[in-house]
Short mmCIF file of C-alpha atoms in Angstrom, two decimals:
data_model
loop_
_atom_site.label_atom_id
_atom_site.label_comp_id
_atom_site.label_asym_id
_atom_site.label_seq_id
_atom_site.Cartn_x
_atom_site.Cartn_y
_atom_site.Cartn_z
CA MET N 88 -31.43 -8.85 23.28
CA ASP N 89 -30.39 -5.61 22.29
CA PHE N 90 -28.19 -4.24 25.13
CA GLU N 91 -27.47 -0.93 23.22
CA LYS N 92 -31.25 0.28 23.41
CA ILE N 93 -31.03 -0.71 27.15
CA ILE N 94 -27.76 1.08 27.82
CA ALA N 95 -29.04 3.86 25.90
CA TYR N 96 -32.48 4.06 28.02
CA LEU N 97 -30.81 3.65 31.53
CA ASN N 98 -28.29 5.84 31.08
CA ILE N 99 -25.41 3.22 31.31
CA GLN N 100 -21.84 3.89 30.21
CA PRO N 101 -21.19 1.73 27.09
CA GLU N 102 -17.94 -0.24 28.59
CA ASN N 103 -20.64 -2.10 31.29
CA LYS N 104 -22.49 -3.94 28.76
CA GLU N 105 -21.12 -7.12 29.54
CA LYS N 106 -21.97 -6.84 33.26
CA LEU N 107 -25.63 -5.72 32.26
CA ALA N 108 -25.99 -9.11 30.44
CA GLU N 109 -24.91 -10.88 33.73
CA PHE N 110 -27.27 -8.68 35.52
CA PHE N 111 -30.23 -9.75 33.60
CA GLU N 112 -29.36 -13.22 34.01
CA ARG N 113 -29.62 -13.41 37.88
CA GLU N 114 -32.75 -15.34 38.68
CA ASP N 115 -34.04 -12.82 41.11
CA ILE N 116 -33.97 -10.05 38.37
CA ARG N 117 -35.73 -12.25 36.08
CA GLU N 118 -38.73 -12.91 38.96
CA PHE N 119 -38.67 -9.06 39.98
CA LEU N 120 -39.17 -8.16 36.20
CA LEU N 121 -41.89 -10.65 35.59
CA GLN N 122 -43.79 -9.52 38.60
CA LYS N 123 -43.44 -5.82 37.52
CA TRP N 124 -44.85 -6.74 34.53
CA LYS N 125 -48.00 -8.38 35.88
CA GLU N 126 -48.48 -5.59 38.14
CA HIS N 127 -48.22 -3.22 35.03
CA LEU N 128 -50.80 -5.46 32.76
CA LYS N 129 -53.56 -5.50 35.75
CA ALA N 130 -52.84 -1.67 36.14
CA CYS N 131 -53.72 -1.29 32.28
CA CYS N 132 -56.38 -3.54 32.88
CA LEU N 133 -55.33 -6.21 30.34
CA PRO N 134 -56.00 -9.72 30.95
CA VAL N 135 -53.10 -11.69 32.70
CA GLU N 136 -51.65 -14.55 30.70
CA GLU N 137 -50.96 -17.18 32.98
CA ASP N 138 -49.15 -19.23 30.67
CA ILE N 139 -46.84 -16.29 29.96
CA ILE N 140 -46.03 -15.75 33.75
CA ASN N 141 -45.85 -19.06 34.66
CA ASN N 142 -44.50 -20.64 31.53
CA GLU N 143 -40.55 -21.15 32.04
CA ASN N 144 -40.36 -21.11 28.31
CA CYS N 145 -40.93 -17.75 28.67
CA ILE N 146 -37.14 -17.34 29.74
CA SER N 147 -35.68 -18.86 27.03
CA ASP N 148 -32.61 -21.34 27.49
CA ASN N 149 -31.04 -20.40 24.14
CA PRO N 150 -27.57 -19.05 25.06
CA ASP N 151 -27.70 -16.48 22.34
CA ASN N 152 -31.12 -15.39 23.79
CA ASP N 153 -30.96 -15.36 27.25
CA ILE N 154 -33.97 -12.79 27.98
CA ASN N 155 -37.44 -12.63 26.08
CA MET N 156 -37.70 -9.07 25.16
CA ALA N 157 -41.43 -9.59 25.22
CA MET N 158 -40.60 -9.03 29.06
CA ILE N 159 -39.24 -5.58 28.50
CA PRO N 160 -40.86 -2.67 27.69
CA ASN N 161 -40.43 -0.66 24.13
CA ILE N 162 -38.46 2.37 24.78
CA PRO N 163 -40.02 5.18 22.77
CA GLU N 164 -38.06 6.15 19.51
CA ASP N 165 -37.57 10.03 20.76
CA GLU N 166 -36.56 8.89 24.28
CA GLU N 167 -34.09 6.42 23.00
CA THR N 168 -32.14 9.08 20.68
CA LYS N 169 -32.32 11.80 23.57
CA ALA N 170 -30.51 8.79 25.96
CA ARG N 171 -28.10 8.08 23.47
CA GLN N 172 -27.33 11.58 22.69
CA THR N 173 -27.27 11.93 26.25
CA VAL N 174 -24.51 9.47 26.90
CA ASN N 175 -22.61 10.46 24.08
CA ASN N 176 -22.50 14.26 25.14
CA GLN N 177 -21.37 13.22 28.54
CA TYR N 178 -18.78 10.84 27.39
CA THR N 179 -17.27 13.91 25.03
CA ASP N 180 -17.85 16.07 27.78
CA SER N 181 -15.63 13.92 29.72
CA LYS N 182 -13.00 14.05 26.86
CA ASP N 183 -13.27 17.82 26.48
CA ASN N 184 -12.90 18.72 30.00
CA ASP N 185 -9.75 16.08 29.94
CA LEU N 186 -7.88 17.74 27.12
CA ASP N 187 -8.88 21.43 28.37
CA ARG N 188 -7.21 20.25 32.18
CA LYS N 189 -4.30 18.99 30.36
CA LEU N 190 -3.88 22.10 28.31
CA LYS N 191 -4.23 24.46 31.44
CA SER N 192 -1.98 22.00 33.33
CA LYS N 193 1.08 22.34 31.00
CA HIS N 194 3.87 24.96 31.82
CA ILE N 195 4.58 26.95 28.45
CA GLN N 196 7.18 29.60 28.55
CA LEU N 197 8.43 31.40 25.44
CA GLN N 198 11.51 33.42 25.80
CA ASN N 199 11.92 36.78 26.26
CA GLY N 200 12.26 39.21 23.37
CA LYS N 201 13.30 42.86 22.55
CA VAL N 202 12.14 45.93 20.82
CA ASN N 203 13.58 46.43 17.29
CA GLN N 204 15.76 43.15 18.02
CA PRO N 205 15.41 40.07 15.56
CA TYR N 206 13.14 37.49 17.65
CA GLN N 207 12.97 33.69 16.93
CA CYS N 208 11.78 30.91 19.42
CA LEU N 209 11.06 27.47 18.72
CA PHE N 210 7.33 26.58 19.81
CA ASP N 211 6.75 22.49 18.91
CA ILE N 212 3.23 21.74 20.11
CA THR N 213 4.23 17.84 20.40
CA VAL N 214 6.67 18.66 23.56
CA PHE N 215 3.44 19.05 25.32
CA ASP N 216 2.64 15.59 24.92
CA ILE N 217 -1.07 15.95 24.49
CA ALA N 218 -2.38 13.25 21.86
CA ASP N 219 -6.02 14.75 21.05
CA ILE N 220 -4.31 18.34 20.16
CA GLY N 221 -4.92 18.72 16.28
CA ASP N 222 -4.85 22.32 14.50
CA PHE N 223 -3.81 25.25 16.73
CA GLU N 224 -2.93 28.92 16.41
CA LEU N 225 -1.17 31.86 17.98
CA VAL N 226 -3.42 34.89 18.43
CA GLY N 227 -2.13 38.11 19.17
CA LEU N 228 1.19 37.61 17.63
CA GLU N 229 0.88 39.95 14.71
CA GLU N 230 0.04 42.87 16.87
CA ILE N 231 3.55 43.07 18.24
CA GLY N 232 5.21 42.27 14.79
CA LEU N 233 5.85 38.57 15.12
CA LYS N 234 4.14 35.61 13.20
CA PHE N 235 4.29 31.65 13.86
CA ASN N 236 5.80 29.80 10.84
CA PRO N 237 4.11 26.17 10.94
CA LEU N 238 6.87 24.39 8.75
CA THR N 239 9.45 25.35 11.20
CA ASP N 240 7.85 25.55 14.49
CA LEU N 241 9.48 29.16 14.95
CA ILE N 242 7.80 32.03 16.20
CA GLU N 243 9.67 35.22 14.50
CA GLY N 244 10.07 38.59 13.65
CA ILE N 245 10.96 41.96 14.95
CA PRO N 246 9.13 42.79 17.83
CA ASN N 247 7.60 46.50 17.62
CA LYS N 248 5.91 47.09 21.12
CA ALA N 249 7.22 46.33 24.83
CA GLY N 250 5.40 45.12 27.46
CA ASP N 251 3.88 41.81 29.02
CA HIS N 252 1.70 40.49 26.18
CA ARG N 253 -1.08 38.01 26.35
CA ILE N 254 -0.99 35.24 23.43
CA ILE N 255 -3.68 32.91 23.13
CA LEU N 256 -2.97 29.32 22.19
CA LYS N 257 -6.38 27.99 20.46
CA CYS N 258 -6.30 24.29 19.88
CA LYS N 259 -8.63 21.82 17.93
CA ARG N 260 -9.51 18.26 18.94
CA SER N 261 -7.69 15.74 16.50
CA GLU N 262 -11.16 14.79 15.23
CA TRP N 263 -12.69 18.30 15.08
CA ALA N 264 -15.68 19.06 13.01
CA GLU N 265 -18.08 22.32 12.86
CA GLY N 266 -19.66 23.24 15.88
CA ASP N 267 -16.95 21.33 17.85
CA PRO N 268 -15.49 23.23 20.90
CA THR N 269 -12.11 25.09 20.65
CA PHE N 270 -9.74 25.28 23.76
CA GLU N 271 -7.59 28.31 24.94
CA ARG N 272 -4.46 28.57 27.07
CA PRO N 273 -2.80 32.02 27.39
CA ILE N 274 0.69 32.78 27.22
CA THR N 275 2.52 35.47 28.59
CA LEU N 276 5.28 36.93 25.89
CA ILE N 277 7.53 39.34 27.55
CA ILE N 278 9.15 41.76 25.22
CA ASN N 279 11.55 44.17 26.75
CA PRO N 280 12.04 47.75 25.36
CA ASP N 281 14.58 49.03 23.30
CA PRO N 282 17.46 50.68 25.65
CA ARG N 283 17.72 53.56 23.57
CA SER N 284 13.84 54.68 24.20
CA LEU N 285 14.61 54.99 27.95
CA TRP N 286 16.83 57.78 27.19
CA ASN N 287 15.48 61.37 26.89
CA ASN N 288 16.72 63.32 24.21
CA ILE N 289 16.54 67.07 25.75
CA PRO N 290 18.35 69.72 23.52
CA THR N 291 20.47 72.12 25.11
CA PRO N 292 19.12 75.32 26.26
CA THR N 293 20.81 77.93 23.71
CA SER N 294 20.42 80.34 26.39
CA ILE N 295 23.32 78.89 28.37
CA GLU N 296 26.87 80.36 28.70
CA TYR N 297 29.01 78.82 26.24
CA TYR N 298 26.34 77.26 24.51
CA LYS N 299 27.31 74.73 21.55
CA PRO N 300 25.55 72.65 19.15
CA ASP N 301 24.65 69.03 20.44
CA SER N 302 26.43 67.77 17.26
CA ASP N 303 28.91 68.74 14.77
CA CYS N 304 30.44 67.45 11.53
CA LYS N 305 32.90 68.74 8.85
CA TYR N 306 34.59 67.09 5.72
CA VAL N 307 37.68 68.16 4.08
CA LYS N 308 38.07 67.46 0.52
CA VAL N 309 41.56 67.51 -0.55
CA GLU N 310 42.44 68.04 -4.49
CA LYS N 311 44.50 65.78 -6.30
CA THR N 312 47.90 67.70 -6.85
CA LYS N 313 49.48 68.15 -10.10
CA GLY N 314 52.78 66.49 -11.10
CA ILE N 315 55.97 67.84 -12.90
CA PHE N 316 55.19 70.23 -15.32
CA GLY N 317 51.48 70.00 -14.42
CA LEU N 318 51.62 66.16 -15.82
CA GLY N 319 49.38 63.88 -13.81
CA LYS N 320 48.14 64.01 -10.85
CA LYS N 321 48.99 62.63 -7.21
CA GLU N 322 45.82 61.38 -5.24
CA GLN N 323 45.61 63.09 -1.87
CA LYS N 324 43.88 61.74 1.41
CA ASP N 325 40.66 63.65 2.73
CA ILE N 326 39.90 64.33 6.26
CA VAL N 327 36.38 63.62 8.29
CA ALA N 328 35.27 64.49 11.67
CA ALA N 329 32.10 64.39 14.29
CA SER N 330 31.49 64.81 17.44
CA GLN N 331 27.78 63.72 19.01
CA ARG N 332 26.62 64.64 22.37
CA GLY N 333 26.47 61.66 24.86
CA ARG N 334 23.46 60.03 25.95
CA SER N 335 24.12 60.80 29.75
CA HIS N 336 24.07 64.55 28.59
CA ALA N 337 21.03 64.12 26.43
CA HIS N 338 18.92 62.68 28.90
CA GLU N 339 19.53 65.60 31.30
CA GLY N 340 19.60 68.21 28.34
CA THR N 341 23.17 69.30 29.35
CA PRO N 342 25.75 70.62 26.55
CA ARG N 343 28.60 68.52 24.76
CA ASP N 344 32.05 69.09 25.87
CA ASP N 345 33.78 67.30 23.12
CA ASP N 346 35.05 69.40 20.18
CA PHE N 347 37.35 69.07 17.00
CA SER N 348 39.29 70.97 14.26
CA ILE N 349 40.44 69.58 11.00
CA THR N 350 42.39 71.60 8.30
CA HIS N 351 44.38 71.29 5.32
CA GLN N 352 47.18 73.50 3.79
CA ASP N 353 46.19 73.64 0.30
CA GLU N 354 49.98 74.87 -0.61
CA GLU N 355 52.22 73.36 1.91
CA GLY N 356 50.01 70.07 2.14
CA TRP N 357 50.06 69.89 6.08
CA TYR N 358 47.13 67.91 7.64
CA ILE N 359 46.25 69.69 10.91
CA MET N 360 43.66 67.46 13.03
CA THR N 361 42.57 67.94 17.03
CA VAL N 362 40.30 66.45 19.49
CA ALA N 363 39.45 67.63 22.97
CA ASP N 364 37.36 65.94 25.47
CA GLY N 365 36.15 68.09 28.05
CA ALA N 366 36.09 66.84 31.44
CA GLY N 367 32.33 66.05 32.59
CA SER N 368 33.04 67.19 36.04
CA ALA N 369 34.28 70.62 35.12
CA LYS N 370 31.16 73.17 34.47
CA TYR N 371 32.72 75.06 31.65
CA SER N 372 34.71 72.12 29.98
CA ARG N 373 32.81 72.70 26.88
CA GLN N 374 34.85 75.86 26.44
CA GLY N 375 38.09 74.40 27.32
CA SER N 376 38.15 71.85 24.53
CA LEU N 377 36.79 74.44 22.18
CA ILE N 378 39.96 76.75 23.08
CA ALA N 379 42.12 74.09 22.94
CA CYS N 380 41.42 72.54 19.22
CA GLN N 381 40.98 76.16 17.88
CA THR N 382 44.13 77.67 19.37
CA VAL N 383 46.50 74.75 18.30
CA SER N 384 44.81 74.35 15.00
CA ASP N 385 45.20 78.05 14.22
CA ILE N 386 48.77 78.33 15.43
CA CYS N 387 49.92 75.15 13.67
CA ASN N 388 48.62 76.53 10.65
CA THR N 389 50.53 79.52 10.78
CA GLN N 390 53.57 78.30 11.81
CA PHE N 391 53.99 75.24 9.50
CA SER N 392 53.21 77.74 6.43
CA LYS N 393 55.66 79.99 7.89
CA TYR N 394 58.40 77.35 8.37
CA ASN N 395 57.41 74.89 5.80
CA LYS N 396 60.64 74.60 3.91
CA GLU N 397 62.42 74.40 7.10
CA VAL N 398 60.72 71.53 8.68
CA ASP N 399 60.43 69.63 5.45
CA GLU N 400 64.21 69.77 5.35
CA LEU N 401 64.24 68.41 8.75
CA VAL N 402 61.78 65.52 7.92
CA ARG N 403 64.09 64.64 4.86
CA ASP N 404 67.32 64.49 6.60
CA PHE N 405 65.64 62.22 9.48
CA GLU N 406 64.20 59.84 6.83
CA LYS N 407 67.84 59.48 5.42
CA ASP N 408 69.45 59.18 8.70
CA SER N 409 67.39 58.68 11.78
CA SER N 410 70.26 59.18 14.15
CA ASP N 411 69.38 60.65 17.52
CA ILE N 412 71.18 64.02 16.31
CA LYS N 413 68.72 64.09 13.20
CA ARG N 414 65.72 62.91 15.45
CA LYS N 415 66.39 65.55 18.26
CA LYS N 416 66.80 68.51 15.57
CA LEU N 417 63.47 67.35 13.99
CA GLY N 418 62.16 66.79 17.70
CA ASP N 419 63.10 70.50 18.75
CA ALA N 420 61.44 71.87 15.85
CA LEU N 421 57.91 70.24 16.53
CA TYR N 422 58.46 71.26 19.90
CA ASN N 423 58.70 74.89 18.87
CA ILE N 424 55.55 74.84 16.80
CA ILE N 425 53.48 72.01 18.00
CA GLY N 426 54.42 72.54 21.96
CA SER N 427 54.11 76.06 21.81
CA ALA N 428 50.42 75.89 20.14
CA VAL N 429 49.81 73.70 23.36
CA PHE N 430 51.15 75.82 25.62
CA LYS N 431 49.09 78.87 24.02
CA ALA N 432 46.04 76.65 24.39
CA TYR N 433 46.51 76.57 27.86
CA LYS N 434 47.32 80.20 28.50
CA ASN N 435 44.42 81.01 26.50
CA ILE N 436 41.92 78.76 28.55
CA GLU N 437 43.66 80.48 31.83
CA LYS N 438 42.64 83.92 30.51
CA GLU N 439 39.41 83.02 29.81
CA ALA N 440 39.29 81.70 33.05
CA GLN N 441 40.31 84.94 34.68
CA ASP N 442 37.93 87.08 32.49
CA LYS N 443 35.24 85.08 33.81
CA GLU N 444 36.16 85.24 37.23
CA ASN N 445 36.09 81.05 36.99
CA GLN N 446 38.73 78.64 38.05
CA LEU N 447 41.17 77.09 36.05
CA LYS N 448 39.84 73.51 36.64
CA ASP N 449 36.35 74.72 35.36
CA TYR N 450 37.64 74.30 32.02
CA ALA N 451 39.39 71.29 32.10
CA THR N 452 39.90 69.18 28.90
CA THR N 453 42.44 66.57 27.22
CA LEU N 454 43.64 67.25 23.65
CA LEU N 455 44.83 64.80 21.02
CA VAL N 456 47.05 66.72 17.97
CA THR N 457 48.31 65.12 14.84
CA VAL N 458 50.12 67.41 12.13
CA SER N 459 50.89 64.88 9.07
CA LYS N 460 52.19 65.50 5.07
CA LYS N 461 52.87 63.37 2.06
CA PHE N 462 56.32 63.46 0.95
CA LYS N 463 57.66 61.17 -1.97
CA PHE N 464 59.24 58.55 0.36
CA GLY N 465 56.02 58.27 2.37
CA TRP N 466 53.98 59.82 5.29
CA PHE N 467 55.32 62.03 7.84
CA VAL N 468 52.86 62.18 11.22
CA ALA N 469 53.42 63.95 14.48
CA ALA N 470 51.54 63.80 17.53
CA PHE N 471 50.81 65.57 21.08
CA TRP N 472 48.50 63.49 23.37
CA VAL N 473 47.59 64.55 26.68
CA GLY N 474 44.44 62.44 28.55
CA ASP N 475 42.74 59.81 27.71
CA GLY N 476 41.25 58.42 24.12
CA GLY N 477 43.52 57.36 21.26
CA ILE N 478 45.18 58.41 18.47
CA GLY N 479 46.76 55.26 15.65
CA ILE N 480 48.26 55.07 12.62
CA TYR N 481 46.41 52.01 10.80
CA ASN N 482 47.07 50.03 7.79
CA LYS N 483 44.50 47.65 6.64
CA GLU N 484 46.58 46.10 4.10
CA THR N 485 49.66 45.59 5.63
CA GLN N 486 48.11 45.19 9.07
CA TYR N 487 50.55 47.85 10.51
CA LEU N 488 49.62 49.87 13.56
CA LYS N 489 51.20 52.47 15.29
CA ILE N 490 50.01 54.05 18.58
CA MET N 491 51.04 57.73 18.79
CA GLY N 492 51.09 58.03 22.33
CA GLU N 493 49.82 56.68 25.89
CA PRO N 494 46.88 57.04 27.46
CA ASP N 495 46.93 59.18 30.55
CA GLY N 496 45.16 57.42 33.57
CA GLY N 497 46.49 59.61 36.30
CA GLU N 498 47.67 57.93 39.88
CA PHE N 499 44.47 56.31 40.46
CA ALA N 500 42.03 54.23 38.61
CA GLY N 501 39.12 56.49 36.95
CA GLN N 502 41.52 59.45 36.74
CA THR N 503 42.85 61.21 33.51
CA ARG N 504 45.23 64.10 32.93
CA PHE N 505 44.19 67.30 31.22
CA LEU N 506 45.50 70.31 29.54
CA THR N 507 44.86 72.55 32.10
CA MET N 508 46.91 71.05 34.68
CA PRO N 509 49.87 73.47 35.41
CA GLU N 510 52.33 70.22 35.94
CA ILE N 511 51.52 69.28 32.17
CA MET N 512 52.83 72.49 31.17
CA GLN N 513 56.47 71.85 31.92
CA PRO N 514 58.61 72.04 29.17
CA THR N 515 59.95 68.45 29.75
CA GLU N 516 56.36 67.05 30.07
CA ILE N 517 55.08 68.67 26.94
CA TYR N 518 58.47 67.47 24.83
CA LYS N 519 58.11 63.87 26.15
CA ARG N 520 54.24 63.67 25.08
CA LEU N 521 55.47 64.53 21.45
CA ARG N 522 55.45 61.63 19.02
CA PHE N 523 56.48 61.49 15.22
CA GLU N 524 57.00 58.77 12.78
CA ILE N 525 57.46 58.24 9.09
CA VAL N 526 55.71 55.26 7.28
CA GLU N 527 55.13 54.18 3.72
CA ASP N 528 51.26 54.77 3.82
CA PHE N 529 48.23 53.88 6.03
CA THR N 530 44.65 53.34 5.34
CA ALA N 531 43.75 56.03 8.24
CA LEU N 532 44.98 58.11 11.03
CA ILE N 533 42.51 58.15 13.39
CA LEU N 534 41.80 60.42 16.69
CA MET N 535 39.48 59.28 19.14
CA SER N 536 37.86 60.60 22.31
CA ASP N 537 37.32 57.60 25.02
CA GLY N 538 33.55 58.11 24.10
CA ILE N 539 34.92 55.56 21.44
CA THR N 540 37.75 53.91 22.72
CA ASP N 541 36.09 52.74 26.10
CA PRO N 542 33.48 50.74 24.28
CA LYS N 543 35.35 49.78 21.13
CA PHE N 544 38.43 48.94 22.72
CA GLU N 545 37.60 48.29 26.43
CA THR N 546 41.04 48.91 28.18
CA ASP N 547 43.93 50.73 27.00
CA ALA N 548 45.94 47.91 26.52
CA ASN N 549 43.76 46.91 23.55
CA LEU N 550 44.72 49.96 21.71
CA ASN N 551 47.68 47.87 20.69
CA ARG N 552 45.64 45.10 19.38
CA ILE N 553 45.74 45.00 15.63
CA GLU N 554 42.26 43.25 15.65
CA LYS N 555 40.67 45.63 17.97
CA TRP N 556 41.35 48.15 15.13
CA ASN N 557 40.60 45.76 12.19
CA LYS N 558 37.35 45.52 13.85
CA LEU N 559 36.48 49.35 14.45
CA TRP N 560 37.70 49.78 10.76
CA GLU N 561 34.99 47.21 9.73
CA ASP N 562 32.32 48.75 11.93
CA ILE N 563 32.92 52.30 10.51
CA THR N 564 33.30 51.52 6.86
CA SER N 565 29.88 49.20 7.10
CA SER N 566 27.98 52.49 7.85
CA VAL N 567 30.31 55.37 6.45
CA ASP N 568 31.38 55.50 2.69
CA LEU N 569 35.04 56.72 3.13
CA THR N 570 35.74 56.92 -0.67
CA ASP N 571 37.59 59.76 -1.98
CA ASP N 572 35.85 62.93 -2.26
CA ASN N 573 32.38 61.65 -0.61
CA GLU N 574 31.31 64.52 1.00
CA ASN N 575 28.32 62.78 2.75
CA SER N 576 30.65 61.02 4.74
CA ALA N 577 30.55 63.69 7.47
CA GLU N 578 26.80 63.12 8.28
CA GLN N 579 27.31 59.37 7.62
CA LEU N 580 30.05 59.39 10.55
CA LEU N 581 27.81 61.42 12.66
CA GLN N 582 25.18 58.69 12.32
CA TRP N 583 27.73 55.81 13.02
CA LEU N 584 28.47 57.80 16.23
CA ASP N 585 25.19 56.64 17.45
CA PHE N 586 26.23 53.12 18.19
CA TRP N 587 24.57 51.58 21.02
CA SER N 588 26.91 50.28 23.65
CA GLN N 589 25.56 49.33 27.52
CA GLY N 590 27.18 51.33 30.10
CA ASN N 591 29.07 53.58 27.54
CA HIS N 592 27.30 57.17 27.07
CA ASP N 593 29.81 59.69 27.00
CA ASP N 594 30.36 62.29 24.12
CA ARG N 595 31.79 60.47 21.19
CA THR N 596 34.13 62.65 19.01
CA ILE N 597 36.17 61.08 16.16
CA ALA N 598 38.37 62.22 13.24
CA ILE N 599 40.01 60.36 10.57
CA LEU N 600 42.62 61.08 7.91
CA TYR N 601 42.08 58.60 5.28
#
């Protein structure tokens, strides 16, 4: 008996083939089928063959042929094919539904990314433990700057669009053929925005009082000096400085409060650098920082030209004999020049406030000053420091570091001291803030506002850690070409000031002698 045909005709599951054979062996089924066959012959007006009906040989005793197929009506060929296809389709549909159900029941999560930041995520389809999955693809990655690498099972690239993105996982069954269905599963990929894109950059209105540009930079090229009788030339260091309005100001369209000044005396050889950070809480601090830098720079430039020989002699004496007596003589001379310049800056700010009928505290500013010169025995560096930020002499080769002052934190956390505070202008207070040092050489003399020291050093104590300065120098020189006579270094340094640091969005100003 061809049970395959019967199974197809009766729409019976293939796995029930053995049970079907047992079914036809039952005596009552045999008699029922014979009776129905007899009724069918009569209905068709065909002669009833009694010998076929009554003869027990109609049911063969041969175990290989339990039922005489003459008793079973033939199934039309088209009906047989249709029935088989129906069963096969139902079986296939069942497998498809099972695969679709399994795929949709799996928890699939991709790690979040960030716009403009390199992204890499492992996507191994085998971890879902779905044996029937063959080829697959991830649709929608290319639109956001990503792609899937089937060799490494990695989703990678640099996302270019923020948002919750709908990525479609399209799968085929392992034995997939043309015309077979594919299976889809949506996956959410979250790409967070670049924090920088959330900040506005509103230009400062030029109509405001005390307007200043949102950024500034300057480079001072120092020519090599001639040796004795004009023979040979001595290498000199250059100066570069930059100041950038902080994101917190740019977001609201308020002005930059920082300022700086850098200059070099070609005849006397003195380098004069100033950096000032106007207090964010003082509405005219931008003018206070400007007055402080310009006043100190102008007076130091004048006085060191006027008393160059006298100061040079005191420096040479101190280099030979660093006794307290020699130190005091040099210190007094520096106080008379730098200290006087600082006090004059205070008085100029005070006069500006009075002329405008404003309060002195409205012009509050910090101030960092260095005056330095190259001698045969090395470099002489003098400094004055009030407020936060930092001044350091750094030598990369020897790992020498000298911090030229102390950050002013005030009496309470979050406070700082300002040039505009009357107690700072007491003679003893000015004198104790003066520092001077003789060093053989250095890689850089750096002045920075707290817009740089806060993100790069985190704490005041870290200003004394050479590894922090190593990292800062590596960071700067990776973007700024601090080689001799590079006039582009000013713009490069200004661009470097745009670095991102979470939670640090103050004005940034830096001056470097290198």
